[in-house]
CSV table of C-alpha atoms in Angstrom, one decimal:
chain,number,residue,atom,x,y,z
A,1,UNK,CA,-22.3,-39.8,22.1
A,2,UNK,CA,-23.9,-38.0,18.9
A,3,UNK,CA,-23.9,-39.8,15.7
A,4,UNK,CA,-23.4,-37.6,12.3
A,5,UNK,CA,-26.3,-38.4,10.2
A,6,UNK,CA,-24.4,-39.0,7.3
A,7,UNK,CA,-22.3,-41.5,8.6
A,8,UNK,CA,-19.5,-40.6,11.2
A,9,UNK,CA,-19.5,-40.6,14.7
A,10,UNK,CA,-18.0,-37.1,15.8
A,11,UNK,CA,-17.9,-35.1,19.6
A,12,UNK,CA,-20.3,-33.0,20.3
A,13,UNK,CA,-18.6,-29.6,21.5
A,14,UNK,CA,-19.6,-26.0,21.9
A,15,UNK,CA,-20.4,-23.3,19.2
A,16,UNK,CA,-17.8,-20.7,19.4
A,17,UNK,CA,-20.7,-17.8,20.5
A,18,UNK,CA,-18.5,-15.4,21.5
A,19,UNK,CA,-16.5,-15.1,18.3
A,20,UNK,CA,-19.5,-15.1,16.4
A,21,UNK,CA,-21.2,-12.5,18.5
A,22,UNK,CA,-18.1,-10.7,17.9
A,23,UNK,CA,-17.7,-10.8,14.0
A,24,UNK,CA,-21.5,-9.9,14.2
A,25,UNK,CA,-20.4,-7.2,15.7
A,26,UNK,CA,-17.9,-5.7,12.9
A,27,UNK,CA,-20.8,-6.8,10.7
A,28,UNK,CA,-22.7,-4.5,12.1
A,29,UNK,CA,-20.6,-1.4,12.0
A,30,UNK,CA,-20.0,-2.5,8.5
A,31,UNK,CA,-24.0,-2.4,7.4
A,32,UNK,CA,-24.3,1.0,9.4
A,33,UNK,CA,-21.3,2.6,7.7
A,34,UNK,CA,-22.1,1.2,4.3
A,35,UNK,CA,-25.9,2.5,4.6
A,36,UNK,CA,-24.9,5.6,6.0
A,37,UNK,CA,-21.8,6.6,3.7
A,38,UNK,CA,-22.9,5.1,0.6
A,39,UNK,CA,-26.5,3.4,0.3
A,40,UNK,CA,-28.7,6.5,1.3
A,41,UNK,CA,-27.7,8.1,-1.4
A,42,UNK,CA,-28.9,5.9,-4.1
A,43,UNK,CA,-32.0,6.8,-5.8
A,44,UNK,CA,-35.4,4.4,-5.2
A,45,UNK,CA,-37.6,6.4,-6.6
A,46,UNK,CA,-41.6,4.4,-7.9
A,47,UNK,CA,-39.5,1.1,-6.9
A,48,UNK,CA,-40.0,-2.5,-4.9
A,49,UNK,CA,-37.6,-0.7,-2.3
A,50,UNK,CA,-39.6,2.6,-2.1
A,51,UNK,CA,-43.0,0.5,-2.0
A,52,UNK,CA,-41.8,-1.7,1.2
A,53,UNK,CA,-41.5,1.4,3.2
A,54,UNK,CA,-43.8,3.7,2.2
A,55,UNK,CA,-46.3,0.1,2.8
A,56,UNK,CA,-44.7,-0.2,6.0
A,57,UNK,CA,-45.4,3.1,7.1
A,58,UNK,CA,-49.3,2.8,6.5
A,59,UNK,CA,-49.3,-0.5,7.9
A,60,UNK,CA,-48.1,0.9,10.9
A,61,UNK,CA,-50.6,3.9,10.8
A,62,UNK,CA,-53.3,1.2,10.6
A,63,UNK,CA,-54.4,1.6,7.1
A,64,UNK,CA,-53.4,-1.7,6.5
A,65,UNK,CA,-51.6,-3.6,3.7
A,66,UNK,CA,-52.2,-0.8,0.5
A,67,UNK,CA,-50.4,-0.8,-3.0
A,68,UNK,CA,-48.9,2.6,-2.0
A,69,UNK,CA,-48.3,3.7,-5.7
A,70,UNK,CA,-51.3,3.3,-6.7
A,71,UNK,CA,-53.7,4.3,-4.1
A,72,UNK,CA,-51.0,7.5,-4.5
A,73,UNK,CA,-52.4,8.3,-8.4
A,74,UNK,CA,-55.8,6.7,-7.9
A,75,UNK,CA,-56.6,8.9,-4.7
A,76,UNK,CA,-57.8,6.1,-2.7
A,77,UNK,CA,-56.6,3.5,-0.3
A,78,UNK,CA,-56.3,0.2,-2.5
A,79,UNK,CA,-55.7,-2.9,-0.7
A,80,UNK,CA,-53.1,-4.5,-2.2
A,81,UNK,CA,-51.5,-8.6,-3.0
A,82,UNK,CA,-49.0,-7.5,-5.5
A,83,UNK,CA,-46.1,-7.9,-3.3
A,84,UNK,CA,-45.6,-10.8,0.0
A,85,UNK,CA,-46.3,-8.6,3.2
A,86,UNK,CA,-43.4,-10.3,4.7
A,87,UNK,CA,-40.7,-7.2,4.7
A,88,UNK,CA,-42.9,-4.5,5.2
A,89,UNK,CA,-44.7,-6.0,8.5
A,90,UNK,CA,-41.1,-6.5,9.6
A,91,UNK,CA,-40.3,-3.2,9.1
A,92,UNK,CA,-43.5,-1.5,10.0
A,93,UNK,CA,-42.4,-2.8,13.7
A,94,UNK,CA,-39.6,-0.1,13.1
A,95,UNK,CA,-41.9,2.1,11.8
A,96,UNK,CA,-44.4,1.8,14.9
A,97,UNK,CA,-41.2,2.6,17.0
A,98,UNK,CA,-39.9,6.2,15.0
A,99,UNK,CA,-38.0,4.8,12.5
A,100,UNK,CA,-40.2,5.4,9.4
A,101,UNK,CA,-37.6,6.6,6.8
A,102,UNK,CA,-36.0,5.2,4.1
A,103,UNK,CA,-32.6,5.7,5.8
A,104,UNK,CA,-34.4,4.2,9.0
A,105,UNK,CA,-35.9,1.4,6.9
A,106,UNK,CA,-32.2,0.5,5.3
A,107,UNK,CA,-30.5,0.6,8.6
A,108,UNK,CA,-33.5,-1.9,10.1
A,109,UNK,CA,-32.1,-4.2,7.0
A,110,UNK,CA,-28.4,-3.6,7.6
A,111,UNK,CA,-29.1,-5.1,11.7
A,112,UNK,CA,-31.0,-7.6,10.3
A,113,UNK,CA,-28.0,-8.6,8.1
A,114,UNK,CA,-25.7,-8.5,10.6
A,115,UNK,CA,-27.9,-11.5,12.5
A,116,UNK,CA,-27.4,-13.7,9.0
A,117,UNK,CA,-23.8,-13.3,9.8
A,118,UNK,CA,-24.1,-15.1,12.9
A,119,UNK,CA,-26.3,-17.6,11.6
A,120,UNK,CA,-24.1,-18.3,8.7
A,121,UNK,CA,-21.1,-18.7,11.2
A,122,UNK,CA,-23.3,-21.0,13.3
A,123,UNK,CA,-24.8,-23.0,10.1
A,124,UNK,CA,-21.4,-23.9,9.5
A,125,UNK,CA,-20.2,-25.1,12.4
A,126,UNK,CA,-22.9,-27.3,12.7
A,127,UNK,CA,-21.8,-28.5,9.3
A,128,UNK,CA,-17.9,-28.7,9.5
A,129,UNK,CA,-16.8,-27.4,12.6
A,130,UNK,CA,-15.3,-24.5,14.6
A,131,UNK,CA,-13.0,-23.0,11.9
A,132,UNK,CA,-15.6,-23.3,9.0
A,133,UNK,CA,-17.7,-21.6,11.2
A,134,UNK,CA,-15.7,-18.3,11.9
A,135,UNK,CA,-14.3,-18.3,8.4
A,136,UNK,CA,-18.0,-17.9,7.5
A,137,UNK,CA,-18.5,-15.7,9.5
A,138,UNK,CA,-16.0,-13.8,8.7
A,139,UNK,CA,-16.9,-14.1,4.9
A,140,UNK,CA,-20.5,-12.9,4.9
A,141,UNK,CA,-19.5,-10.0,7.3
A,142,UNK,CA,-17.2,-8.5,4.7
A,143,UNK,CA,-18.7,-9.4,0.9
A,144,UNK,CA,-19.8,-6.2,-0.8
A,145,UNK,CA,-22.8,-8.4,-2.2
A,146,UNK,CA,-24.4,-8.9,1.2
A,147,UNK,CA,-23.2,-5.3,2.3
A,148,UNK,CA,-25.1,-4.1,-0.6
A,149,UNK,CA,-28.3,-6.3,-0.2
A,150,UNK,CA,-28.7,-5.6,3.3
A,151,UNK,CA,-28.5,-1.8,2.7
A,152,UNK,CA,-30.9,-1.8,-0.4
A,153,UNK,CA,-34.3,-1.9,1.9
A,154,UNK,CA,-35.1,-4.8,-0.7
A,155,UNK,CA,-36.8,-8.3,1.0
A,156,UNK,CA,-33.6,-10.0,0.5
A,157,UNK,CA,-32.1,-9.6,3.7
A,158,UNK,CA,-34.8,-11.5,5.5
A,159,UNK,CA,-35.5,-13.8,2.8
A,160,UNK,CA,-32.0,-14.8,3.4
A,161,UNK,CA,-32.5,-15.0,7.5
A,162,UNK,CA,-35.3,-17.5,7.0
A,163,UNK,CA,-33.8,-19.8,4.5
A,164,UNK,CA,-30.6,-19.9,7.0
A,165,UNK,CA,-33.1,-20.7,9.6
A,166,UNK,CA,-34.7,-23.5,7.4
A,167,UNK,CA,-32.1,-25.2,6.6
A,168,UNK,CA,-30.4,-24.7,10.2
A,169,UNK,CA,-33.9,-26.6,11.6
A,170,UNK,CA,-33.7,-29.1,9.1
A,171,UNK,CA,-30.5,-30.5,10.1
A,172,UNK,CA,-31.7,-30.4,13.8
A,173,UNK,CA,-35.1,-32.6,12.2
A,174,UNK,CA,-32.3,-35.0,10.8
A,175,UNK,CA,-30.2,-35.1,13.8
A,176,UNK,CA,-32.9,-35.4,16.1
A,177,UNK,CA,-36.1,-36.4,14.3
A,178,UNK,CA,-39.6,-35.5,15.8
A,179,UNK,CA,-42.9,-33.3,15.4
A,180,UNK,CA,-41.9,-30.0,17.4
A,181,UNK,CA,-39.1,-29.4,15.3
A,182,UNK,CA,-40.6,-30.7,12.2
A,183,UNK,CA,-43.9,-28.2,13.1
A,184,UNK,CA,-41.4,-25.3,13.5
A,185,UNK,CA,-39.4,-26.5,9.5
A,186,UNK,CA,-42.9,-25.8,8.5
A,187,UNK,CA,-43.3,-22.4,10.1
A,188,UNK,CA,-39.7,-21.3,9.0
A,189,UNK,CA,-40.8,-22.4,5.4
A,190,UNK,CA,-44.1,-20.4,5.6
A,191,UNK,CA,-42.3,-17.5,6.7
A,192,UNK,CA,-40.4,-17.1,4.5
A,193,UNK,CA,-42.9,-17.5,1.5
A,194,UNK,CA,-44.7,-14.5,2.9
A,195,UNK,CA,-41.2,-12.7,2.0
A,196,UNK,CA,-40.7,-14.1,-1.0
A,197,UNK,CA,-43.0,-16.3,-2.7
A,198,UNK,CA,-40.7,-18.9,-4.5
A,199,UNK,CA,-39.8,-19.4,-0.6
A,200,UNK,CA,-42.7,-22.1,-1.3
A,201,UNK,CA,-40.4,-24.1,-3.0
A,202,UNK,CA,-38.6,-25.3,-0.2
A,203,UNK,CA,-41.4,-27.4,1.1
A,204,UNK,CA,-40.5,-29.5,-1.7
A,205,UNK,CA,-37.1,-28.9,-1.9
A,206,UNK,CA,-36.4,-29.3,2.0
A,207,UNK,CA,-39.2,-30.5,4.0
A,208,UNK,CA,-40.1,-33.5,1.4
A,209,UNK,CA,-36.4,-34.6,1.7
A,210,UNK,CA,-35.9,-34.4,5.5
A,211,UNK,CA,-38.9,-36.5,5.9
A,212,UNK,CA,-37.8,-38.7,3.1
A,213,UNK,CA,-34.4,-39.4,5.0
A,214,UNK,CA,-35.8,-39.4,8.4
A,215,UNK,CA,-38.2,-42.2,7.3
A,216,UNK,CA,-35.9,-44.0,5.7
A,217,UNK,CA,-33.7,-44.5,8.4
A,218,UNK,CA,-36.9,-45.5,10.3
A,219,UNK,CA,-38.0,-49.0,10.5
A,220,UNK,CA,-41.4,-47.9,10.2
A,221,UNK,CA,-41.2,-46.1,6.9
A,222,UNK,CA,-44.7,-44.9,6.4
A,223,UNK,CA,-45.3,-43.8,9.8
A,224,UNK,CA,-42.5,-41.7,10.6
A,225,UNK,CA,-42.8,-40.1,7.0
A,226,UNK,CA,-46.5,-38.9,8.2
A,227,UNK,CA,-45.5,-37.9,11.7
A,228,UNK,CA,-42.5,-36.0,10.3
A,229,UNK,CA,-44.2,-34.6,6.9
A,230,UNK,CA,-47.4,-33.6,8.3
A,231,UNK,CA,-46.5,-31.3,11.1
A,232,UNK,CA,-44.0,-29.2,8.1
A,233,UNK,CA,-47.3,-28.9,5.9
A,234,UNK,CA,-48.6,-27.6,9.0
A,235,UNK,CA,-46.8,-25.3,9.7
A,236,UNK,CA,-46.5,-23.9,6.4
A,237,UNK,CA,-50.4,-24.1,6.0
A,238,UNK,CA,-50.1,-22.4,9.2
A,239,UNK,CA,-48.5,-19.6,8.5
A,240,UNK,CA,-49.6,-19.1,4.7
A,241,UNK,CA,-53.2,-19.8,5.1
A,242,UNK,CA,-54.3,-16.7,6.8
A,243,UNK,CA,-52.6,-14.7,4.4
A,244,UNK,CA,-54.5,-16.6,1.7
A,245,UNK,CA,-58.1,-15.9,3.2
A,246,UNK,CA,-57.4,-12.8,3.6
A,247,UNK,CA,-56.3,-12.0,0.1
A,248,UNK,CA,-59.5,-14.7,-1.2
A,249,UNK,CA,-62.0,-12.6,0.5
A,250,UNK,CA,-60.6,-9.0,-0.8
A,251,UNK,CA,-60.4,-9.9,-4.3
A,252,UNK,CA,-63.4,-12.6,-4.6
A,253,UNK,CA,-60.5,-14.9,-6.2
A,254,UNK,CA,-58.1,-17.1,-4.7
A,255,UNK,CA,-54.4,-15.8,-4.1
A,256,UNK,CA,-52.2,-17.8,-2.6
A,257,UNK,CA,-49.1,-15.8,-1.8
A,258,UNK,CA,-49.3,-12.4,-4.2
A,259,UNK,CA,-49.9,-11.7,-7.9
A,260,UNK,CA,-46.6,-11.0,-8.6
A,261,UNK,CA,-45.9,-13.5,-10.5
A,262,UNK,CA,-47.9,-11.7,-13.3
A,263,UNK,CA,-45.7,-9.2,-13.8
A,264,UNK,CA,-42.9,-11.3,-13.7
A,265,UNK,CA,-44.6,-13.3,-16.7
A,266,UNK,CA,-45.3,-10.3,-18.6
A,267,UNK,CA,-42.1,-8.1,-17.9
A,268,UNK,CA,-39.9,-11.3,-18.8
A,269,UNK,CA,-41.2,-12.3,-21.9
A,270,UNK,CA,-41.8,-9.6,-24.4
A,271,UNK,CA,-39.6,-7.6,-27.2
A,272,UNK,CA,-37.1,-5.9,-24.5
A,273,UNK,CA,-36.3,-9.1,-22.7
A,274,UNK,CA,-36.0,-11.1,-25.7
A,275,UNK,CA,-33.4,-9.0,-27.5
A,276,UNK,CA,-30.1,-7.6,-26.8
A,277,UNK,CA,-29.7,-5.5,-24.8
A,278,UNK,CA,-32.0,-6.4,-22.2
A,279,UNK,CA,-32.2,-10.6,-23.2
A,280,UNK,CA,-32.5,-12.4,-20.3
A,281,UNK,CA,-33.7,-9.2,-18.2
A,282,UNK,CA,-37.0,-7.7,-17.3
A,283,UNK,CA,-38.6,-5.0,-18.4
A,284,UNK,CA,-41.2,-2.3,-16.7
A,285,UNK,CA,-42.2,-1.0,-20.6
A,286,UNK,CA,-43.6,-4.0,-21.5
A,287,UNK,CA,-46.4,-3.9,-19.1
A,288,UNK,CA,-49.8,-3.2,-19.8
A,289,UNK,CA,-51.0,0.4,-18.2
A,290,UNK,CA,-53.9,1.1,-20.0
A,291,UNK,CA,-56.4,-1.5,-17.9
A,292,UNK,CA,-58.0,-0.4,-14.9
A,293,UNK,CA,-59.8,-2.9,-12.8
A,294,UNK,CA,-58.8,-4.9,-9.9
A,295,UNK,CA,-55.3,-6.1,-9.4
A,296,UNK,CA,-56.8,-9.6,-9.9
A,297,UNK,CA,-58.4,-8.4,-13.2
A,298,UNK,CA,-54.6,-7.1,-14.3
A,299,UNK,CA,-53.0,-10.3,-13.4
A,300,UNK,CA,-55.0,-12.1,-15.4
A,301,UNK,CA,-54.1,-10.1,-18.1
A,302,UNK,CA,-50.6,-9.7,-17.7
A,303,UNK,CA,-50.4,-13.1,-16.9
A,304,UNK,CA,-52.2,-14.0,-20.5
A,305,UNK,CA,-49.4,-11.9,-22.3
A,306,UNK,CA,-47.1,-12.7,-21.1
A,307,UNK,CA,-48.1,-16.4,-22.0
A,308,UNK,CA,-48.8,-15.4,-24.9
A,309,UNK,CA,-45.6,-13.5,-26.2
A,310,UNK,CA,-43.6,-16.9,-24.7
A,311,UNK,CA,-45.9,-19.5,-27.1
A,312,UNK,CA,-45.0,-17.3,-30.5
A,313,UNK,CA,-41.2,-16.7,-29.4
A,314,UNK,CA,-40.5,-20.2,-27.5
A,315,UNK,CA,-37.9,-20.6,-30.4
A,316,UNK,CA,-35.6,-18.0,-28.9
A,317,UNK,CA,-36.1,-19.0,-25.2
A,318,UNK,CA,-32.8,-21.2,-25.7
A,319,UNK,CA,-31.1,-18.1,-25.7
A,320,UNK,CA,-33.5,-16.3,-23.1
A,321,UNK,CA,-33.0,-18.6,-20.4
A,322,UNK,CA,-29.4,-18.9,-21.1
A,323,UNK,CA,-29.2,-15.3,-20.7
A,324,UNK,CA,-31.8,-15.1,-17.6
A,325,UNK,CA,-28.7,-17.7,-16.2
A,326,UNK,CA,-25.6,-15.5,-16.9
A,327,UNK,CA,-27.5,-12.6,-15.2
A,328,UNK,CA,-28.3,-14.3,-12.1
A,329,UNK,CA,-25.6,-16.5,-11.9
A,330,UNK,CA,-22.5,-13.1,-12.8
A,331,UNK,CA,-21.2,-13.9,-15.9
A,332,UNK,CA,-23.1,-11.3,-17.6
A,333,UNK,CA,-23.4,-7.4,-16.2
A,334,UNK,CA,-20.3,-8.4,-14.0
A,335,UNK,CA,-18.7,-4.3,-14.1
A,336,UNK,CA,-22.7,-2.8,-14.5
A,337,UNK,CA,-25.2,-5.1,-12.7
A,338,UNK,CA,-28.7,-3.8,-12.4
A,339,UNK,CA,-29.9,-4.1,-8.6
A,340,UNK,CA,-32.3,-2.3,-6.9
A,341,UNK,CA,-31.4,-0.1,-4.2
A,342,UNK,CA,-27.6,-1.0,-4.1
A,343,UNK,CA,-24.4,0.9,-4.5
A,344,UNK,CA,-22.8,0.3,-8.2
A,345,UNK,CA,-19.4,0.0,-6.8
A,346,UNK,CA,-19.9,-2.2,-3.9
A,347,UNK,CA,-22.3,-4.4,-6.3
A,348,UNK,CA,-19.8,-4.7,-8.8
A,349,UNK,CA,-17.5,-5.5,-6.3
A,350,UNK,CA,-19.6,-7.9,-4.8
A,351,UNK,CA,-19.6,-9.6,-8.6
A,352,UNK,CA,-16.0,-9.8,-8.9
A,353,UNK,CA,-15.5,-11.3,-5.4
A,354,UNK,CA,-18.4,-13.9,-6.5
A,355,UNK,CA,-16.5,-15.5,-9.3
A,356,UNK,CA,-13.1,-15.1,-7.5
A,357,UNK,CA,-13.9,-16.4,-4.8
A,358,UNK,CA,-17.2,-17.6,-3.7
A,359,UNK,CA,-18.2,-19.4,-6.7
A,360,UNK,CA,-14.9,-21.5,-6.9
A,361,UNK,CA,-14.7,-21.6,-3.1
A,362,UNK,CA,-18.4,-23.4,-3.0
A,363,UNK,CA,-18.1,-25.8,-5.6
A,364,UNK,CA,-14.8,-27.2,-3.8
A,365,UNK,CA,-16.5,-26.9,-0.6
A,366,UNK,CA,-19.4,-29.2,-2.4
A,367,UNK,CA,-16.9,-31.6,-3.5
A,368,UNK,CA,-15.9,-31.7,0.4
A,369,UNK,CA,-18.9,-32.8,1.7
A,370,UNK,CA,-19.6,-35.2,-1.3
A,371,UNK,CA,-16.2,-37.2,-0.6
A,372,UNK,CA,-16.9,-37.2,2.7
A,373,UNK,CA,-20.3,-38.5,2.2
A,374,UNK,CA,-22.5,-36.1,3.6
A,375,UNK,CA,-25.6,-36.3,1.4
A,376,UNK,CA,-28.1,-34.7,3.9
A,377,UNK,CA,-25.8,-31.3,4.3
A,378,UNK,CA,-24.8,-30.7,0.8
A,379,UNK,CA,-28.6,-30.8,-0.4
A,380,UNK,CA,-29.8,-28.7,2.0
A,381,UNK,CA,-26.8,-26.1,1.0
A,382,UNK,CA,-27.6,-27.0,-2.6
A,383,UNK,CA,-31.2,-26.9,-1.9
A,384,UNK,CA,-31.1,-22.5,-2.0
A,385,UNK,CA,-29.2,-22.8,-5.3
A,386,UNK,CA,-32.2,-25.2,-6.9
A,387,UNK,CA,-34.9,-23.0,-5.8
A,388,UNK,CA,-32.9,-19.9,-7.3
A,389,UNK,CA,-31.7,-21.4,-10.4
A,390,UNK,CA,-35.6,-22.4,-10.8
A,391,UNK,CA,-36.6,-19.0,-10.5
A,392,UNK,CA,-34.2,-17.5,-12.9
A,393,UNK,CA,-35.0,-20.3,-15.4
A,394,UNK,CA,-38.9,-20.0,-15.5
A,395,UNK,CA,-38.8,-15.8,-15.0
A,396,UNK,CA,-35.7,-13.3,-15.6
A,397,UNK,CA,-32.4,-12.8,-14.7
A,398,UNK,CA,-30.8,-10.3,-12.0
A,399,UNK,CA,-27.9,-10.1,-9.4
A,400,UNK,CA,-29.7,-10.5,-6.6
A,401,UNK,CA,-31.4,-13.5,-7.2
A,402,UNK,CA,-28.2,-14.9,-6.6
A,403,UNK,CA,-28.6,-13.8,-2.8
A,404,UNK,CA,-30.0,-17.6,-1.2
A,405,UNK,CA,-27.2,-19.1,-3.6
A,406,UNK,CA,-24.1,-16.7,-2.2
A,407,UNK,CA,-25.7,-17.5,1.3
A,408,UNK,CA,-24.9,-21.2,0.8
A,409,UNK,CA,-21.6,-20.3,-1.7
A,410,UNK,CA,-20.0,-19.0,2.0
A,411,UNK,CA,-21.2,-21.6,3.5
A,412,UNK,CA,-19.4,-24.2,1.6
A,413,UNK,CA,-16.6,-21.8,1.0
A,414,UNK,CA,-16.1,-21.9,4.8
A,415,UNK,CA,-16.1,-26.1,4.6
A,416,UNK,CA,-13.2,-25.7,2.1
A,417,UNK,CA,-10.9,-23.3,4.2
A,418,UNK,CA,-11.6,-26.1,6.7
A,419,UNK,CA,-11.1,-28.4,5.0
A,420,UNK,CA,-7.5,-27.6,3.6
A,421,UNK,CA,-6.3,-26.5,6.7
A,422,UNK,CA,-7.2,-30.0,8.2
A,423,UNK,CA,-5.3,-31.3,5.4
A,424,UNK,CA,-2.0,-29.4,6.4
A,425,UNK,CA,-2.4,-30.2,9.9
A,426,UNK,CA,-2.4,-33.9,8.8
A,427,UNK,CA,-3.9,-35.8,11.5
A,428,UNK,CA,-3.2,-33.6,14.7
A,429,UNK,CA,-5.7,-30.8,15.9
A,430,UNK,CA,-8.3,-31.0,18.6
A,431,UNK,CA,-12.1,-32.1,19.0
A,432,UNK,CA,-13.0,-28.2,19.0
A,433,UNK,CA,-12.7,-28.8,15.7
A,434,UNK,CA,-15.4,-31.4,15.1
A,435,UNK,CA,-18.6,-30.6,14.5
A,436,UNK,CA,-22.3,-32.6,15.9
A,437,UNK,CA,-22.7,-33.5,11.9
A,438,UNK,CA,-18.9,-33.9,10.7
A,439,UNK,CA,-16.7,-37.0,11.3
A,440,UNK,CA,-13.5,-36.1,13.1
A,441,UNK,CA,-10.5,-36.9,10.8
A,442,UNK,CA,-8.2,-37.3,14.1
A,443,UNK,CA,-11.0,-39.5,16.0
A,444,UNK,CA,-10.3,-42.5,17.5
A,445,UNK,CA,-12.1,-45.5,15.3
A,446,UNK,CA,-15.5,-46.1,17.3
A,447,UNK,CA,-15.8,-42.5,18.5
């Protein structure tokens, strides 16, 4: 018999794979006829989206990782850390095999987003059960915001896979504690960092807490935290540290992940995001162009004033970050968001069915879990919504920043829908309704 981990003995019984597989399946012919009616015809132009393929299509000719808009005006090939090589080495696969166009690019993207689906549906069975888990399913195949973000050719789409995968290997660290597992937490984590740096942040936000818990639960506290928590940093180091030597020996300097955190600071704290309209926003303009040098030399710089323009104006960032949070989070832009890549009409509806239905739908799916006492679960589902909240707070504000905290909003919008239809059926239903980490309502005590 399988215990839950937050307290609860509950069956063990199969995942419903063939009604995932299935919604994955009108998932994808979603993505591919959202991409090709609707997506290919918005604009990239000198953007992040443009830059992942055109850097996946010389990674793929062998001329290796190369800022592609610069090298372009310079008239040289420029190795480049401005962005995590994450996406484009994904798609550079694609590349390799013929499909090296945008359109070909966006379509690798809307697959890829099709495979969240599943996951999704599979993370929430493991979390409340057979129903949760087809509801969503059946959520993340059909909200314009993922539709959108998986057709954009920005990294969110496999940013999102990773996180999904984190936190699924998480609960399997809980459930079932030991230094395979743990080694590949750290992996997952380190993968996704090389996506999207502030993926780091889940090394504190997840790994540190799974090996808290674990040990805790351990009558050898100390060793248990080590033989969990030491094969996570592992595999983060593991993943991470190549890409870190390679970038220390190119620019004489250490860089961790990318330097993109220097235009963050600099675009997100000047005149144009201070002040309506743009408060809270980011702005290109704002950005010094006039410097030459290294990209390490024009970090450092942009990074400096940025710094600086935050010290002499830290009296308005009250209002900034307040701002930065109504961006993110869709109470600001809600009929006109700015997103990269994405389809206005299937953004904006992607807002409106945010507020009307995810955002209410996850908070009562977090008071689910909370009165049932599942601490371990609703952290790692509020775990996504830290590390993004953290993000917008300390850079800017934008819609799709709010993609890790929608993946865990269907998540515990799905616990919900279970939840209330468990409470109509009273205490009938079946064990196929139980989950390996949900107490059965309809259990026999001791179960």
């Amino acid at each position: 018999m399988d215990v839950d981990q937050d307290g609860g003995g509950a069956p063990r019984t199969g995942a419903p794979w063939r009604s995932l597989l299935a919604v994955g399946g009108i998932a994808v012919l979603l993505r591919v006829a959202y991409t090709l009616a609707l997506a290919r015809h918005v604009e990239l132009g000198i953007s992040d989206a443009g830059f992942y393929s055109e850097a996946a299509n010389h990674l793929a000719a062998g001329d290796g990782y190369i800022d592609v808009w610069r090298s372009l005006a310079r008239g040289e090939t420029l190795r480049t850390a401005h962005h995590p090589p994450g996406w484009p080495a994904l798609l550079s696969i694609g590349s390799l095999l013929g499909v090296d166009t945008t359109l070909g690019h966006r379509l690798v993207g809307a697959l890829l987003g099709a495979v969240v689906v599943v996951l999704l549906g599979y993370l929430a069975w493991r979390v409340a059960g057979r129903t949760a888990g087809l509801v969503a399913a059946g959520l993340a195949a059909v909200h314009p915001t993922l539709l959108a973000a998986d057709g954009s050719l920005m990294a969110e789409t496999l940013a999102g896979a990773l996180l999904v995968v984190v936190v699924l290997v998480a609960l399997r660290v809980v459930d079932a504690p030991g230094p395979w597992g743990s080694l590949l937490l750290g992996l997952a984590i380190g993968g996704g960092a090389l996506v999207r740096g502030e993926g780091l942040l889940l090394l504190v936000l997840v790994g540190l807490p799974v090996a808290l818990v674990v040990a805790h639960r351990s009558p050898d506290g100390v060793r248990t935290f080590l033989r969990i928590g030491v094969p996570i940093a592992a595999g983060v180091v593991a993943v991470v540290l190549p890409w870190t030597v390679r970038n220390t020996l190119l620019f004489d300097e250490v860089v961790l992940i990318s330097i993109n955190d220097s235009t963050v600071l600099a675009g997100a704290n000047c005149a144009a995001s201070y002040r309506e309209p743009g408060i809270g926003s980011w702005s290109l303009d704002c950005l010094r162009h006039d410097i030459g040098g290294t990209e390490v030399e024009e970090a450092a710089i942009w990074r400096e004033q940025g710094n600086t323009y935050l010290r002499e104006h830290r009296d308005r960032l009250p209002a900034v970050v307040a701002a930065r949070l109504a961006r993110t989070w869709g109470v600001r832009e809600v009929l006109a968001p700015s997103a990269e890549g994405r389809h206005l009409g299937t953004q904006t509806a992607g807002n409106v069915a945010w507020l009307g239905v995810l955002l209410p739908g996850g908070v009562l799916g977090a008071v689910v879990l909370a009165r049932r006492r599942r601490p371990v679960a609703l952290w790692l589902l509020l775990a996504p919504v830290a590390s993004a909240t953290s993000v917008t707070v300390l850079g800017f504000g934008m819609v799709r920043f709010r993609h890790p905290i929608e993946l865990s909003a269907v998540v515990l919008t799905a616990v919900a829908v279970a939840a209330l239809r468990d409470r109509r059926r009273g205490a009938g239903g079946t064990d196929a309704d139980c989950a390996p980490l949900t107490p059965c309502p309809h259990s026999a005590p001791g179960r």
